[in-house]
Amino acid sequence: RVCRWCFPIEIHSSQPPMIRVAVLSLAGQVASLTVEPSWGLSEVLAALREQHAVASGARAQIFHGPSQLLARASLAEIGVAEDSQLTLVVLPPCNVATASYDGTAKLWQAASGECLYTLEGHGGKVLSAVFSPDGKQ
């Protein structure tokens, strides 16, 4: 017997759907994440930083196949679904060298503005500072 005053109730979850993805680099799998399809680059990188897969301040790019996850795109927009594999590319830090009339040269981290090194001991004004072509000096 069904009560004539009872109506079926649809229950909608306020939680967005979550999917599992694997994140790989050239070294192999670096993380397994539970993500929302609506997440963009900043959310994915934050989740990777929480798992210590990407260092704080490191520049990184995320790809799904040939598609790059750009700042204004979502995982769903580049075709990411349950059990997808993402590729993590970590780029070397972007540093800036400066020269000064006070006889010093400085190496700065461009993203944070932090001075990494101060090179002292030059006998006069330092008029220029450059990196070697291989980036090691």
Coordinates of C-alpha atoms in Angstrom, one line a residue:
R1 CA 0.0 0.0 0.0
V2 CA 1.4 3.4 -1.0
C3 CA 0.4 6.6 0.8
R4 CA -1.2 9.0 -1.6
W5 CA 0.6 11.9 0.1
C6 CA 4.1 10.4 -0.5
F7 CA 6.0 11.5 -3.5
P8 CA 9.3 10.1 -4.7
I9 CA 12.2 12.3 -3.7
E10 CA 15.2 12.8 -5.8
I11 CA 18.4 13.2 -3.8
H12 CA 21.1 15.2 -5.5
S13 CA 24.6 15.2 -4.1
S14 CA 26.2 18.6 -3.7
Q15 CA 29.6 16.9 -4.0
P16 CA 31.1 17.1 -7.5
P17 CA 32.1 13.8 -9.0
M18 CA 35.7 12.7 -8.3
I19 CA 37.9 10.7 -10.5
R20 CA 41.3 8.9 -10.0
V21 CA 44.2 9.8 -12.2
A22 CA 47.8 8.7 -12.3
V23 CA 50.6 11.3 -12.7
L24 CA 53.7 10.2 -14.5
S25 CA 57.1 11.8 -15.3
L26 CA 60.1 10.5 -17.2
A27 CA 61.1 8.8 -13.9
G28 CA 57.8 6.9 -13.6
Q29 CA 54.7 7.4 -11.6
V30 CA 55.0 10.3 -9.1
A31 CA 51.5 10.5 -7.7
S32 CA 48.0 9.1 -7.8
L33 CA 45.3 11.8 -7.3
T34 CA 41.6 12.0 -6.7
V35 CA 40.5 15.1 -8.6
E36 CA 37.4 16.9 -9.8
P37 CA 37.0 17.0 -13.6
S38 CA 36.5 20.8 -13.3
W39 CA 40.0 21.3 -11.8
G40 CA 42.4 23.4 -13.6
L41 CA 46.2 23.6 -13.6
S42 CA 46.5 25.4 -10.2
E43 CA 44.4 22.8 -8.4
V44 CA 46.3 19.9 -9.9
L45 CA 49.7 21.5 -9.1
A46 CA 48.5 22.2 -5.5
A47 CA 47.5 18.6 -5.1
L48 CA 50.9 17.4 -6.4
R49 CA 52.6 19.8 -4.0
E50 CA 50.6 18.3 -1.1
Q51 CA 52.0 14.9 -2.1
H52 CA 55.5 16.4 -2.4
A53 CA 55.6 15.4 -6.1
V54 CA 56.4 19.0 -7.1
A55 CA 58.5 21.3 -5.0
S56 CA 57.0 24.6 -3.9
G57 CA 57.9 27.3 -6.4
A58 CA 58.9 24.8 -9.1
R59 CA 57.6 25.5 -12.6
A60 CA 55.6 22.6 -14.0
Q61 CA 53.4 21.6 -16.9
I62 CA 50.7 18.9 -17.1
F63 CA 49.8 17.0 -20.3
H64 CA 47.1 14.5 -21.1
G65 CA 48.4 12.9 -24.3
P66 CA 49.3 15.8 -26.6
S67 CA 47.0 18.2 -24.8
Q68 CA 48.5 20.6 -22.3
L69 CA 46.5 21.7 -19.3
L70 CA 46.6 25.4 -19.6
A71 CA 45.6 28.0 -16.9
R72 CA 42.1 28.5 -18.3
A73 CA 41.3 24.9 -19.1
S74 CA 39.8 22.1 -17.0
L75 CA 40.8 18.5 -16.8
A76 CA 37.5 17.5 -18.5
E77 CA 38.1 20.0 -21.3
I78 CA 41.3 18.2 -22.3
G79 CA 39.6 14.8 -22.1
V80 CA 40.7 13.5 -18.7
A81 CA 38.4 10.8 -17.3
E82 CA 38.6 8.1 -14.7
D83 CA 42.0 6.2 -14.7
S84 CA 43.6 8.7 -17.1
Q85 CA 47.3 9.2 -17.1
L86 CA 48.7 12.7 -16.9
T87 CA 52.3 13.6 -17.7
L88 CA 54.2 16.0 -15.4
V89 CA 57.0 18.0 -16.8
V90 CA 59.0 19.9 -14.2
L91 CA 61.0 22.8 -15.6
P92 CA 64.2 24.2 -14.2
P93 CA 63.7 27.3 -12.1
C94 CA 63.8 30.7 -13.8
N95 CA 66.6 32.7 -12.3
V96 CA 67.8 36.2 -13.1
A97 CA 71.4 37.6 -12.7
T98 CA 72.0 41.2 -11.9
A99 CA 75.2 43.3 -11.7
S100 CA 75.8 46.3 -9.5
Y101 CA 78.1 49.3 -9.2
D102 CA 78.7 48.2 -5.6
G103 CA 81.0 45.4 -6.9
T104 CA 78.4 42.6 -6.4
A105 CA 76.4 40.3 -8.7
K106 CA 73.3 38.6 -7.5
L107 CA 71.3 35.6 -8.5
W108 CA 67.5 36.0 -8.0
Q109 CA 64.6 33.5 -8.2
A110 CA 62.3 35.2 -10.7
A111 CA 59.0 33.7 -9.4
S112 CA 59.5 34.8 -5.7
G113 CA 62.0 37.7 -6.0
E114 CA 64.2 35.9 -3.5
C115 CA 67.9 36.6 -3.6
L116 CA 69.6 33.2 -3.9
Y117 CA 73.2 34.3 -4.0
T118 CA 75.3 37.4 -3.6
L119 CA 78.7 37.2 -5.3
E120 CA 81.2 39.6 -3.8
G121 CA 84.9 40.3 -4.1
H122 CA 85.1 42.0 -7.5
G123 CA 87.5 44.9 -7.4
G124 CA 85.2 47.5 -9.0
K125 CA 81.8 48.0 -10.6
V126 CA 80.2 45.0 -12.0
L127 CA 78.7 46.1 -15.3
S128 CA 77.1 42.9 -16.6
A129 CA 76.3 39.4 -15.6
V130 CA 75.3 36.5 -17.9
F131 CA 74.8 32.8 -17.7
S132 CA 76.9 30.3 -19.7
P133 CA 75.2 28.8 -22.7
D134 CA 74.8 25.4 -20.9
G135 CA 73.3 27.2 -17.9
K136 CA 75.9 25.7 -15.4
Q137 CA 77.8 28.9 -14.7

